[in-house]
Coordinates of C-alpha atoms and ligand atoms in Angstrom, one line a residue:
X1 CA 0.0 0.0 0.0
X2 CA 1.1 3.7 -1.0
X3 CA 1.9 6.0 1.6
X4 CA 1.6 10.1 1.6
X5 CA 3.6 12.7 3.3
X6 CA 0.6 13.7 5.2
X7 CA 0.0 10.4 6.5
X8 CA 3.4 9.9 7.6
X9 CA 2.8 13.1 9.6
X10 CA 0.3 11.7 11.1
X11 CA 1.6 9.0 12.1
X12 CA 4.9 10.7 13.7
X13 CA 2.7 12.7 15.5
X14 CA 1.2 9.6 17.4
X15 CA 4.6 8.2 18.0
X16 CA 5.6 11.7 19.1
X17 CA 3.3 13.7 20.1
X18 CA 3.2 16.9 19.5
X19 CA 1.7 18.4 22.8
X20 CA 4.9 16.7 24.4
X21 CA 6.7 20.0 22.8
X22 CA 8.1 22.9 24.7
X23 CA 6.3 25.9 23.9
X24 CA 9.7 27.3 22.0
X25 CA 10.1 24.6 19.9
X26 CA 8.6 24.2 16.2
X27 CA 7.8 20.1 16.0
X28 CA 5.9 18.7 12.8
X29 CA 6.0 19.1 8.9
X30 CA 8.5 21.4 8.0
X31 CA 8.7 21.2 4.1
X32 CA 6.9 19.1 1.7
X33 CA 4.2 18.3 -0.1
X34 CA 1.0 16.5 1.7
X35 CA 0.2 14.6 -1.0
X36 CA 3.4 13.1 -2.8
X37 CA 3.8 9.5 -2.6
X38 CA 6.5 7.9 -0.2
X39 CA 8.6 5.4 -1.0
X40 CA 11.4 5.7 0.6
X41 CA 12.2 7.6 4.3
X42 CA 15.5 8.8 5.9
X43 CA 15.5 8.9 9.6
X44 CA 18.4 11.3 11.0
X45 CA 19.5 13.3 13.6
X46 CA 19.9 16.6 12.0
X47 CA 18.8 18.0 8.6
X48 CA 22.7 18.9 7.6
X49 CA 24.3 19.0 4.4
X50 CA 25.5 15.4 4.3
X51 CA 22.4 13.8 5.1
X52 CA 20.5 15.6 2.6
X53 CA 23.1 14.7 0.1
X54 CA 22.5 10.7 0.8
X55 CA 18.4 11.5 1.0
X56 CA 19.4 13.0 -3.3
X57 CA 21.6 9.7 -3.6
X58 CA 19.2 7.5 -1.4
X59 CA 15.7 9.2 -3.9
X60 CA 14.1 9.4 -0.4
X61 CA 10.9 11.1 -0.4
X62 CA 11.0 12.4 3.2
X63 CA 13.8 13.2 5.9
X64 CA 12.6 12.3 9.3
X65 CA 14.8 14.3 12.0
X66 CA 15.1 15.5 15.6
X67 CA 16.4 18.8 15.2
X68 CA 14.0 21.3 13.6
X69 CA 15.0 22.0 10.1
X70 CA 13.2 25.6 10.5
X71 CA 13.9 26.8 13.9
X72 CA 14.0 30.4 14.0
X73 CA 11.8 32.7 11.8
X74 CA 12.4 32.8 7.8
X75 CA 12.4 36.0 6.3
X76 CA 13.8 35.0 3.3
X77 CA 14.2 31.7 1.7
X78 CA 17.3 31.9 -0.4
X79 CA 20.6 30.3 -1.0
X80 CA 22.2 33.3 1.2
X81 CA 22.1 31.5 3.9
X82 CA 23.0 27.6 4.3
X83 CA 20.3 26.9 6.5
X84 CA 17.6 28.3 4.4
X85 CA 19.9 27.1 1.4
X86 CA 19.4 23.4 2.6
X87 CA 15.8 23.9 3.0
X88 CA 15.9 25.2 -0.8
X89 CA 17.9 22.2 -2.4
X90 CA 15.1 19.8 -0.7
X91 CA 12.5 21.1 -1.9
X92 CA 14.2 21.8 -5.3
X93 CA 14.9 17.7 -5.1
X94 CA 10.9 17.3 -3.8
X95 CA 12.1 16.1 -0.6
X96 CA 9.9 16.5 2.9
X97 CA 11.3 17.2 6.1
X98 CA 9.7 16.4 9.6
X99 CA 11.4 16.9 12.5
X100 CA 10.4 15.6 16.0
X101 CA 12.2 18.0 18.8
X102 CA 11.3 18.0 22.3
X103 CA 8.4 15.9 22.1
X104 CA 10.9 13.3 20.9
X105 CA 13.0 13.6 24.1
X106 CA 9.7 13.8 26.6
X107 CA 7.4 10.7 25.1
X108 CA 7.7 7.3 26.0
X109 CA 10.9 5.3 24.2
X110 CA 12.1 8.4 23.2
X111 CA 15.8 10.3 23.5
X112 CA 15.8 9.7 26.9
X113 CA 13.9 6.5 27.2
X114 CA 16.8 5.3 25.1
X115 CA 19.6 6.7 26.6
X116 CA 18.7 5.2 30.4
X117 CA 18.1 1.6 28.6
X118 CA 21.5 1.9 26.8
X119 CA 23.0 2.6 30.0
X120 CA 21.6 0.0 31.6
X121 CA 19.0 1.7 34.4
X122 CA 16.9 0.2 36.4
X123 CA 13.4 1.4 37.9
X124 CA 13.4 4.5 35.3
X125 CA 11.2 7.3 36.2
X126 CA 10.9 11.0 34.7
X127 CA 13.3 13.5 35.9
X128 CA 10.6 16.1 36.2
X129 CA 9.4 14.8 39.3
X130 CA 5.8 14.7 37.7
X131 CA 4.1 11.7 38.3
X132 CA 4.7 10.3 34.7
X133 CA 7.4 9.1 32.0
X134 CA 6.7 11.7 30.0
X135 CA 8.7 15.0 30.6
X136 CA 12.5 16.0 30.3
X137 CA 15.3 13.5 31.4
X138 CA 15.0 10.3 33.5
X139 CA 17.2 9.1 36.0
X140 CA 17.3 5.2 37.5
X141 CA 19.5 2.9 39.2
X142 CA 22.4 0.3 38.1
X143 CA 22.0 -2.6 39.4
X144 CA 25.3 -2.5 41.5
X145 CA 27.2 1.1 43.0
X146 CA 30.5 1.3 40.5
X147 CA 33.1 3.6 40.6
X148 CA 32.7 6.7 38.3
X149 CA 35.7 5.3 36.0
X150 CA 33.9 2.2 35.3
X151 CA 30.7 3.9 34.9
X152 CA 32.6 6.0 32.5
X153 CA 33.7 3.7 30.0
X154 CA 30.1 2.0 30.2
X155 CA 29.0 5.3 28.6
X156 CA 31.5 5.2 26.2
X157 CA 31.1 2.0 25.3
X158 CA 27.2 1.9 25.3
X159 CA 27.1 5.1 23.0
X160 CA 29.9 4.3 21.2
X161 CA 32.3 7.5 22.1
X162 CA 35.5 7.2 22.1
X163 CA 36.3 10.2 24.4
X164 CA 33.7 11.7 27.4
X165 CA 34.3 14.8 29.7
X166 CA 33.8 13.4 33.1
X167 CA 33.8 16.1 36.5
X168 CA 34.1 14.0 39.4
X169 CA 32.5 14.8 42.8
X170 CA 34.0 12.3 44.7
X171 CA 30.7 9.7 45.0
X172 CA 30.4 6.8 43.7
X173 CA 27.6 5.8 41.3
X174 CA 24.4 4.2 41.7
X175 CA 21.4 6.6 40.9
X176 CA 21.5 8.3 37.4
X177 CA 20.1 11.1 36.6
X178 CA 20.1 11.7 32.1
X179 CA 19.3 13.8 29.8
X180 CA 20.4 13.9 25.7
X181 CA 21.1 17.3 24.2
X182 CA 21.5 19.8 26.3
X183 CA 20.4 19.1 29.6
X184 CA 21.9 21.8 32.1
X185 CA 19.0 23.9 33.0
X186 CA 17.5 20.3 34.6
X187 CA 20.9 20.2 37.1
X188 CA 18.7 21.0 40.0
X189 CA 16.1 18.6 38.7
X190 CA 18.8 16.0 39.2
X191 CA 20.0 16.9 42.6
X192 CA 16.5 17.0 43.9
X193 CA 15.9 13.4 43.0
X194 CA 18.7 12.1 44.8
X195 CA 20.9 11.4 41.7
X196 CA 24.3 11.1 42.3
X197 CA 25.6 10.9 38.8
X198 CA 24.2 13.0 36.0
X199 CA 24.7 12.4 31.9
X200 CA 24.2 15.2 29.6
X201 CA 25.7 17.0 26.6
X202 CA 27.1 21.1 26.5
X203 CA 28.5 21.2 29.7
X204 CA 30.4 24.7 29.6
X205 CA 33.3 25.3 32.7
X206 CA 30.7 27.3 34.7
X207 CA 27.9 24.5 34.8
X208 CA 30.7 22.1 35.8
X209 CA 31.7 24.7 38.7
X210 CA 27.9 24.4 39.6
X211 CA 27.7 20.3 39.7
X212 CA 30.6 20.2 41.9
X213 CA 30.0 22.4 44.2
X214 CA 26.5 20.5 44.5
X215 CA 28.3 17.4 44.9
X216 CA 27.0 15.4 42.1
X217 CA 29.2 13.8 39.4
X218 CA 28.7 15.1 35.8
X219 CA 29.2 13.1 32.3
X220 CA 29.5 15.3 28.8
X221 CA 28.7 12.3 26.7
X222 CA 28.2 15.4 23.8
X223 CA 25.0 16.4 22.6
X224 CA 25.1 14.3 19.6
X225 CA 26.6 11.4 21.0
X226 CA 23.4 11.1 23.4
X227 CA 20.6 12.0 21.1
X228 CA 21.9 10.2 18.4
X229 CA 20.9 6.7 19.4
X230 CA 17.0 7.3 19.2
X231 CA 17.3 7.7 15.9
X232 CA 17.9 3.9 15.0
X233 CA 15.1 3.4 17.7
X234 CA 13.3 5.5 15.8
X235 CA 13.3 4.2 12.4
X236 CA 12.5 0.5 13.9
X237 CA 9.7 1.6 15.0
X238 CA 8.2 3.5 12.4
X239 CA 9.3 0.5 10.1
X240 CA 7.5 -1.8 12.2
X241 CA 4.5 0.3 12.5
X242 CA 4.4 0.8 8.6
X243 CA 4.9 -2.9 7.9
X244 CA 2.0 -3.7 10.5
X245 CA -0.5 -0.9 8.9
X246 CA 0.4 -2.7 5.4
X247 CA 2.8 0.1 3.8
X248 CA 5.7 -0.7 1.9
X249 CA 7.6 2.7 1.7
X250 CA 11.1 1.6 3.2
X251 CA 12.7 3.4 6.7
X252 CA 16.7 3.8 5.9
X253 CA 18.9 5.5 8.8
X254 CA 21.9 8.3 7.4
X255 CA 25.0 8.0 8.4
X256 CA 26.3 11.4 10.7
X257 CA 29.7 11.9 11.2
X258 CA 30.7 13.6 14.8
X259 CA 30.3 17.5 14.9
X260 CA 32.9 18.1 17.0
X261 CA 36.3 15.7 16.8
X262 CA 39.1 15.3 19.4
X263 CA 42.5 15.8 17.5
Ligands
ZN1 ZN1 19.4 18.1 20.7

């Protein structure tokens, strides 16, 4: 069975939806065309130059991402600009975007869902202190108190970094507080809960200051090294979901390469 543009959308926005969304944020349909056929999707992290370059190579129809492609207000669309220039090439090539933000990172087996699971907590729960899964960050237990080197390389290894920023605080860890992207302004969210350990991404000097003077250990696993896991969770599951309704159009994941390198 044929799938649209629009009824991908709507189906993103069950998986994700779009209530979840900080006020700020600008979630859904970004470009396209509601009615053009889908055959093939790309599921990525970011709408960049290099994964709209494999959706031309790739003939996807639609780019499924986590960062907004339009974030701030347009004034002009042109080629002046490479954000606005990338937006131009896809719909030059007829290609949709969708992007999934902070509703991604609050709903259910989402960015954070993800992250704690790959990191092997236990008795997850949202970091919000609302009495629900949904919201920003979780934080859980290992099974066993480790040392904060150990705990390190776990993180490494589970999302596949090869270097992390760690700022001790001198306690070991057992209760885990995480949040992917950029997850500073929930610091106090973290403390509150008891967590002795908390794994996020932009940590600048001052924020790491902050941590240890609150005497809770901090992990910079890098914004993109903690968000991007959810995409392969992501196109699973809108693969499976597609397969179950009867659609054939096929989920592929892009390849990213790491923003920022350690030379
Ligand atoms: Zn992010």
């Amino acid at each position: 069975m044929n799938i649209s543009v629009a009824k991908i959308a709507r189906i993103m926005s069950e998986m994700a939806p779009a209530r979840l969304a900080e006020d700020w944020d600008n979630v859904g349909l970004q470009v396209g065309h509601n009615d053009k056929e889908v055959k093939i999707i790309l599921c990525a992290l970011d709408f960049s130059a290099e994964v709209l370059e494999q959706a031309v190579q790739l003939h996807a129809d639609i780019i499924v991402t986590h960062h907004p492609a339009i974030f701030r207000g347009i004034k002009q669309l042109t080629d002046a600009d490479w954000r606005t220039a990338l937006l131009l090439e896809a719909a030059r090539h007829d290609i949709a975007v969708y992007s999934a933000h902070t509703n991604l990172d609050s709903v259910t087996g989402g960015v954070n869902d993800v992250l704690a699971s790959l990191l092997e907590l236990e008795n997850v729960e949202g970091l919000s202190g609302e009495d629900t899964l949904e919201g920003i960050g979780r934080i859980g237990t290992l099974t066993k108190a480790t040392d904060l080197e150990a705990f390190a390389g776990k993180v490494k290894h589970a999302l596949k970094l090869e270097h992390i920023t760690v700022i001790p605080a001198g306690r070991p860890v057992h209760k885990v507080a995480v949040c992917g992207g950029n997850g500073m302004d929930f610091l106090d969210y973290a403390v509150q809960a008891g967590a002795d350990t908390y794994v996020t991404g932009d940590i600048k000097y001052h924020d790491a200051q902050e941590a240890k003077g609150k005497h809770i250990n901090l992990i910079d696993a890098t914004h993109q090294g903690t968000e991007l896991p959810v995409v392969n969770e992501l196109a699973d599951r809108l693969a499976l979901r597609l397969s179950r309704e009867g659609y054939t159009a096929k989920v592929l994941v892009a390849k990213e390469t790491k923003l920022l390198q350690i030379m």
